[in-house]
Amino acid sequence: MYNKIKPSRNVIKKIGMFMLFGTVLLSGCNKELDIDSTHLVNESNNWKSLADARSALLGSYGLLRAALADNNAHWLYGDVRMGDFKATSRLDLKAIAENNLNAPYPVVKSLSNWRKFYAVINSCTVFIDRAGEILKNDKQYTEENYKIDVAQMRALRAFTYFYMVRIWGDIPLITASTDGNFIERPKVASEIVLQFATSELLAVVNALPYRYGALQNGFNQQTYYGKVAPHWDGILLNRISAYSILAHIAAWQGKYLDAVAYSKFVMTNFGLSGAIYTTTQNLTKVDGLFYGNNASQLVGFPFNYNTAEMSAVGHIEDLALAAPIISKAVPQIKMPDDVIASIFNEANDLRFRFDPLTGLPVSDYFSGYGTSNTVFSKVKCIRNASTDGTLAIYSSALIFTRIEEITLLYAESLAAIGSMEDATDALDIVRNSRGIGLYKGTNAGLIDAIFAERRRELMGEGWRWYDLVRYNKLKNNDPKFTDLIKKGGIYWPIDEEVLSTNAKITQNEYWR
């Protein structure tokens, strides 16, 4: 692994700050997610006050956002790797698309290094271990506030471990504070890591409110750190977030009975968090679901324009947008027209369809279809929801999950356990909202239909690769992909920097 990670002033600035023009950032200096980033979360004199708690808490969220946004990692891991998008000219993106993850490119090397994620693990763990000092030192920091904050850090750490397991498989499991100094740890089985993540989430889920800064469900905080609910919606992990993550951990493990239970809880209670189903128009407009932060981002990491968090990279727009939306001749990734037509193959789809009278495409998902430069334009949050793309600075949130995604996961989980009628009903919630009507196929084709709907609905949100893994585990009808799963080729190699600084770590077998 590595020997030292100190979330010091310089490191946090490097990880947590963006540059508005020119040189770019890893994640954006988030004035909500990286409050007071000059504080050190592991300094002995920084566990004294309510302000220290707020700084350290939001700084941990900021570090994870940085890790996900660095080199557009979330989308390269999830959408470009063996997905529907193709690289237009960059050889490093082409290597990722072709699963050539040993290719000698800086971006590929960076994505193979888990250092950024362990910085999040350490930050959360230090908070868990030391926040009690603030409870003793500052009477403004109440017992309820302390319990909610520690619950969040345990949930954020659990989510980070789940995210890492999907990338690398077996990884070191660190659960005690090291104040930035990591001793050498061997990898442990991914199932053990996921069991830990699950147990952590279950231990804290009832300590998490449905909504921060709202008097409800036994929580007595009219404000949270001085702010009411809308301020925190989509920024912090709440009870719905935790159950959503639990559902995904269970589905990744193939524990679909558990996934049904967790996702059903979300389906039943998501309204308590303020979340709603999103119309197609709101999904694609410049100030819609992806703009800023809102309650429908069940697990999200926003880049708010109004608090100067926007950035030039760390967004799907940086990869996918081009003229006529922004002043870039060609996007870095694009989806071939024939692939688009094959994916959106049902009439009346509000996301992409052909007008029956003119034969012309109707879509806010894509611009310029049928030309030499089809552009994926579903997400296009430019600055303050501008339509002027002369200055390509983006303010879209990185959304891990939303209620439509959980609904489709619920359908998948029901179908996997053989509850076909209920699975169809869940699938139809999304299908109806997108104009394509009820599923009329057979039970035998239901899992295919669910994953086809995920492919359409979640395009550009970092899901395609992980969906392919789960789909092929369920169907087991693609010998090449099944072989990839059996040999560990679904995971990333571990960067040489990690291997060289920890003698107890060995390279993932597939990539040796």
PDB file of N, CA, C and O in Angstrom, residues 2 56 93 107 123 170 211 223 227 247 269 294 347 349 402 413 422 425 437 480:
ATOM      1  N   TYR A   2       0.863   2.009   1.052  1.00  0.00           N
ATOM      2  CA  TYR A   2       1.732   3.155   1.136  1.00  0.00           C
ATOM      3  C   TYR A   2       1.950   3.459   2.599  1.00  0.00           C
ATOM      4  O   TYR A   2       1.225   3.020   3.469  1.00  0.00           O
ATOM      5  N   ALA A  56     -13.922  19.108   9.659  1.00  0.00           N
ATOM      6  CA  ALA A  56     -13.420  17.757   9.436  1.00  0.00           C
ATOM      7  C   ALA A  56     -14.448  16.876   8.750  1.00  0.00           C
ATOM      8  O   ALA A  56     -14.121  16.070   7.873  1.00  0.00           O
ATOM      9  N   LEU A  93      -7.826   6.723 -23.240  1.00  0.00           N
ATOM     10  CA  LEU A  93      -9.241   6.385 -23.135  1.00  0.00           C
ATOM     11  C   LEU A  93      -9.578   5.145 -23.968  1.00  0.00           C
ATOM     12  O   LEU A  93     -10.403   4.322 -23.559  1.00  0.00           O
ATOM     13  N   VAL A 107      -2.967   8.583 -17.023  1.00  0.00           N
ATOM     14  CA  VAL A 107      -4.335   8.494 -16.521  1.00  0.00           C
ATOM     15  C   VAL A 107      -4.663   7.073 -16.078  1.00  0.00           C
ATOM     16  O   VAL A 107      -5.262   6.849 -15.026  1.00  0.00           O
ATOM     17  N   SER A 123      -9.385   9.816   6.823  1.00  0.00           N
ATOM     18  CA  SER A 123     -10.056  11.017   7.300  1.00  0.00           C
ATOM     19  C   SER A 123     -11.311  10.666   8.095  1.00  0.00           C
ATOM     20  O   SER A 123     -11.563  11.223   9.173  1.00  0.00           O
ATOM     21  N   ASP A 170     -10.126  -7.596  -3.801  1.00  0.00           N
ATOM     22  CA  ASP A 170      -9.504  -7.692  -2.479  1.00  0.00           C
ATOM     23  C   ASP A 170      -8.646  -6.466  -2.207  1.00  0.00           C
ATOM     24  O   ASP A 170      -7.840  -6.056  -3.061  1.00  0.00           O
ATOM     25  N   ARG A 211     -33.520  13.660   6.705  1.00  0.00           N
ATOM     26  CA  ARG A 211     -33.203  14.972   6.173  1.00  0.00           C
ATOM     27  C   ARG A 211     -32.504  15.785   7.262  1.00  0.00           C
ATOM     28  O   ARG A 211     -32.947  15.789   8.413  1.00  0.00           O
ATOM     29  N   THR A 223     -32.114  23.038  12.805  1.00  0.00           N
ATOM     30  CA  THR A 223     -31.073  23.327  11.824  1.00  0.00           C
ATOM     31  C   THR A 223     -29.924  22.354  12.069  1.00  0.00           C
ATOM     32  O   THR A 223     -29.802  21.761  13.136  1.00  0.00           O
ATOM     33  N   LYS A 227     -27.938  25.509   9.327  1.00  0.00           N
ATOM     34  CA  LYS A 227     -28.615  25.548   8.036  1.00  0.00           C
ATOM     35  C   LYS A 227     -29.817  24.609   8.046  1.00  0.00           C
ATOM     36  O   LYS A 227     -29.788  23.552   8.676  1.00  0.00           O
ATOM     37  N   ALA A 247     -28.333  -1.695  -0.468  1.00  0.00           N
ATOM     38  CA  ALA A 247     -28.942  -2.445  -1.571  1.00  0.00           C
ATOM     39  C   ALA A 247     -27.905  -2.775  -2.630  1.00  0.00           C
ATOM     40  O   ALA A 247     -27.883  -3.892  -3.172  1.00  0.00           O
ATOM     41  N   ASN A 269     -39.819   4.800   1.460  1.00  0.00           N
ATOM     42  CA  ASN A 269     -39.568   5.941   2.336  1.00  0.00           C
ATOM     43  C   ASN A 269     -38.817   7.105   1.706  1.00  0.00           C
ATOM     44  O   ASN A 269     -38.542   8.088   2.394  1.00  0.00           O
ATOM     45  N   ASN A 294     -29.715  18.722  -4.680  1.00  0.00           N
ATOM     46  CA  ASN A 294     -31.137  18.614  -4.380  1.00  0.00           C
ATOM     47  C   ASN A 294     -31.417  17.251  -3.776  1.00  0.00           C
ATOM     48  O   ASN A 294     -30.594  16.332  -3.844  1.00  0.00           O
ATOM     49  N   ALA A 347     -40.545   2.680 -29.510  1.00  0.00           N
ATOM     50  CA  ALA A 347     -41.209   3.906 -29.969  1.00  0.00           C
ATOM     51  C   ALA A 347     -41.596   4.794 -28.786  1.00  0.00           C
ATOM     52  O   ALA A 347     -41.828   4.318 -27.678  1.00  0.00           O
ATOM     53  N   ASP A 349     -40.021   6.876 -26.971  1.00  0.00           N
ATOM     54  CA  ASP A 349     -39.102   7.114 -25.857  1.00  0.00           C
ATOM     55  C   ASP A 349     -38.785   8.609 -25.779  1.00  0.00           C
ATOM     56  O   ASP A 349     -38.294   9.204 -26.742  1.00  0.00           O
ATOM     57  N   ARG A 402     -29.995   7.671  -7.692  1.00  0.00           N
ATOM     58  CA  ARG A 402     -31.233   8.448  -7.571  1.00  0.00           C
ATOM     59  C   ARG A 402     -32.380   7.444  -7.554  1.00  0.00           C
ATOM     60  O   ARG A 402     -32.168   6.234  -7.745  1.00  0.00           O
ATOM     61  N   SER A 413     -33.458  -7.037  -8.585  1.00  0.00           N
ATOM     62  CA  SER A 413     -33.370  -7.926  -7.423  1.00  0.00           C
ATOM     63  C   SER A 413     -34.583  -8.842  -7.333  1.00  0.00           C
ATOM     64  O   SER A 413     -34.464 -10.043  -7.032  1.00  0.00           O
ATOM     65  N   ASP A 422     -43.862  -8.560  -9.528  1.00  0.00           N
ATOM     66  CA  ASP A 422     -43.440  -7.354  -8.813  1.00  0.00           C
ATOM     67  C   ASP A 422     -42.273  -6.677  -9.521  1.00  0.00           C
ATOM     68  O   ASP A 422     -42.179  -5.446  -9.554  1.00  0.00           O
ATOM     69  N   ASP A 425     -43.674  -4.699 -12.359  1.00  0.00           N
ATOM     70  CA  ASP A 425     -44.308  -3.466 -11.872  1.00  0.00           C
ATOM     71  C   ASP A 425     -43.262  -2.386 -11.590  1.00  0.00           C
ATOM     72  O   ASP A 425     -43.477  -1.208 -11.911  1.00  0.00           O
ATOM     73  N   GLY A 437     -44.129   2.932 -22.094  1.00  0.00           N
ATOM     74  CA  GLY A 437     -45.250   2.086 -21.707  1.00  0.00           C
ATOM     75  C   GLY A 437     -44.859   0.815 -20.974  1.00  0.00           C
ATOM     76  O   GLY A 437     -43.701   0.598 -20.609  1.00  0.00           O
ATOM     77  N   LYS A 480     -16.831 -15.331 -22.802  1.00  0.00           N
ATOM     78  CA  LYS A 480     -15.670 -14.453 -22.664  1.00  0.00           C
ATOM     79  C   LYS A 480     -15.786 -13.593 -21.406  1.00  0.00           C
ATOM     80  O   LYS A 480     -14.809 -13.424 -20.657  1.00  0.00           O
TER      81      LYS A 480
END
